[in-house]
Coordinates of C-alpha atoms in Angstrom, one line a residue:
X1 CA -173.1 100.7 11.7
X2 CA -174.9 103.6 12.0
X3 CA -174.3 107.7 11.1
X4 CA -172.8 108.7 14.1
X5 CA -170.6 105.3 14.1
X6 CA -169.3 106.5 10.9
X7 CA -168.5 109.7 11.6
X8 CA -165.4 108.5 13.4
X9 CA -163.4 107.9 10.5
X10 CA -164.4 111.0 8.4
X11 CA -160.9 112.4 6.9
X12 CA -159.1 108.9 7.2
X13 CA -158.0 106.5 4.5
X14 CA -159.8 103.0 5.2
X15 CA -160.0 99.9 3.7
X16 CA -164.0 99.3 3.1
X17 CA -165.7 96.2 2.8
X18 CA -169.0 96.0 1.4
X19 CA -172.1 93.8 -0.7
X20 CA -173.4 95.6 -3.7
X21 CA -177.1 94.3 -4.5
X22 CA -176.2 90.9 -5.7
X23 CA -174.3 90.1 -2.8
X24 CA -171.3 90.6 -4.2
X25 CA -168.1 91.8 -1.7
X26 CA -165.5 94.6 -2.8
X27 CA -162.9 96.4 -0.9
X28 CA -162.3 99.8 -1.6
X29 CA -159.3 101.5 -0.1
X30 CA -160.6 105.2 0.2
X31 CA -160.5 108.4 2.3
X32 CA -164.2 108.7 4.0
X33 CA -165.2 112.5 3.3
X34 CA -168.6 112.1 5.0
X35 CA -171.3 110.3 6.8
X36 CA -174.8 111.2 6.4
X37 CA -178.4 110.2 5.9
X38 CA -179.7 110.8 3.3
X39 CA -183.6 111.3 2.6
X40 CA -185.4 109.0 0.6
X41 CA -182.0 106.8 0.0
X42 CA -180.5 106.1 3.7
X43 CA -177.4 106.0 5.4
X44 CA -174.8 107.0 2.9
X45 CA -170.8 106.6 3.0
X46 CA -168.8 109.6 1.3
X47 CA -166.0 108.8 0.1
X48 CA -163.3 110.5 -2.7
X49 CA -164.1 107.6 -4.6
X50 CA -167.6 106.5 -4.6
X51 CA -171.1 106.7 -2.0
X52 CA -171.8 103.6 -0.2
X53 CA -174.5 102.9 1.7
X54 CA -173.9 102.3 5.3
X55 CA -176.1 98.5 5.6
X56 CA -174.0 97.7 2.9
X57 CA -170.4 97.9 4.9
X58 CA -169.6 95.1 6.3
X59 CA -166.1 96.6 7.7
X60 CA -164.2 99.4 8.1
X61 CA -160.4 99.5 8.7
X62 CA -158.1 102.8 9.0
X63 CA -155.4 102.1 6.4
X64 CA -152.8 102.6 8.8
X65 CA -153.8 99.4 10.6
X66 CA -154.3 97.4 7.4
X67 CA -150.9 98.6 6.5
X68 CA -149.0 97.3 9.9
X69 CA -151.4 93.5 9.1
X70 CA -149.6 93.3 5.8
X71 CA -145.9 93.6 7.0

């Protein structure tokens, strides 16, 4: 997924699944404040409540879909 891709869902709350380092996978449910590049570090995910970067998401969802899956 690139910038632009993630630009889509700036001001929505998702459900973001991602590998730290170790190849661990988390979700985070948080709204996406920004997409950008940033230099020297990448592709960055800004969220309200932490940065990921963006080869590190391995999904997005809007919450609103992940809500209607889980009724």
């Amino acid at each position: 997924m690139g910038v632009h891709d993630a630009k889509a869902y700036v001001g929505s709350l998702c459900e973001i699944v991602w590998k730290d380092r170790a190849g661990n996978t988390h979700v985070t449910m948080a709204t996406i404040e920004d997409a950008r590049y940033v230099p020297l570090y990448g592709a960055y995910l800004i969220t309200d409540a932490e940065d990921i970067r963006l080869d590190q998401v391995v999904s997005i969802q809007v919450a609103d879909a992940v809500m209607r899956k889980a009724a």
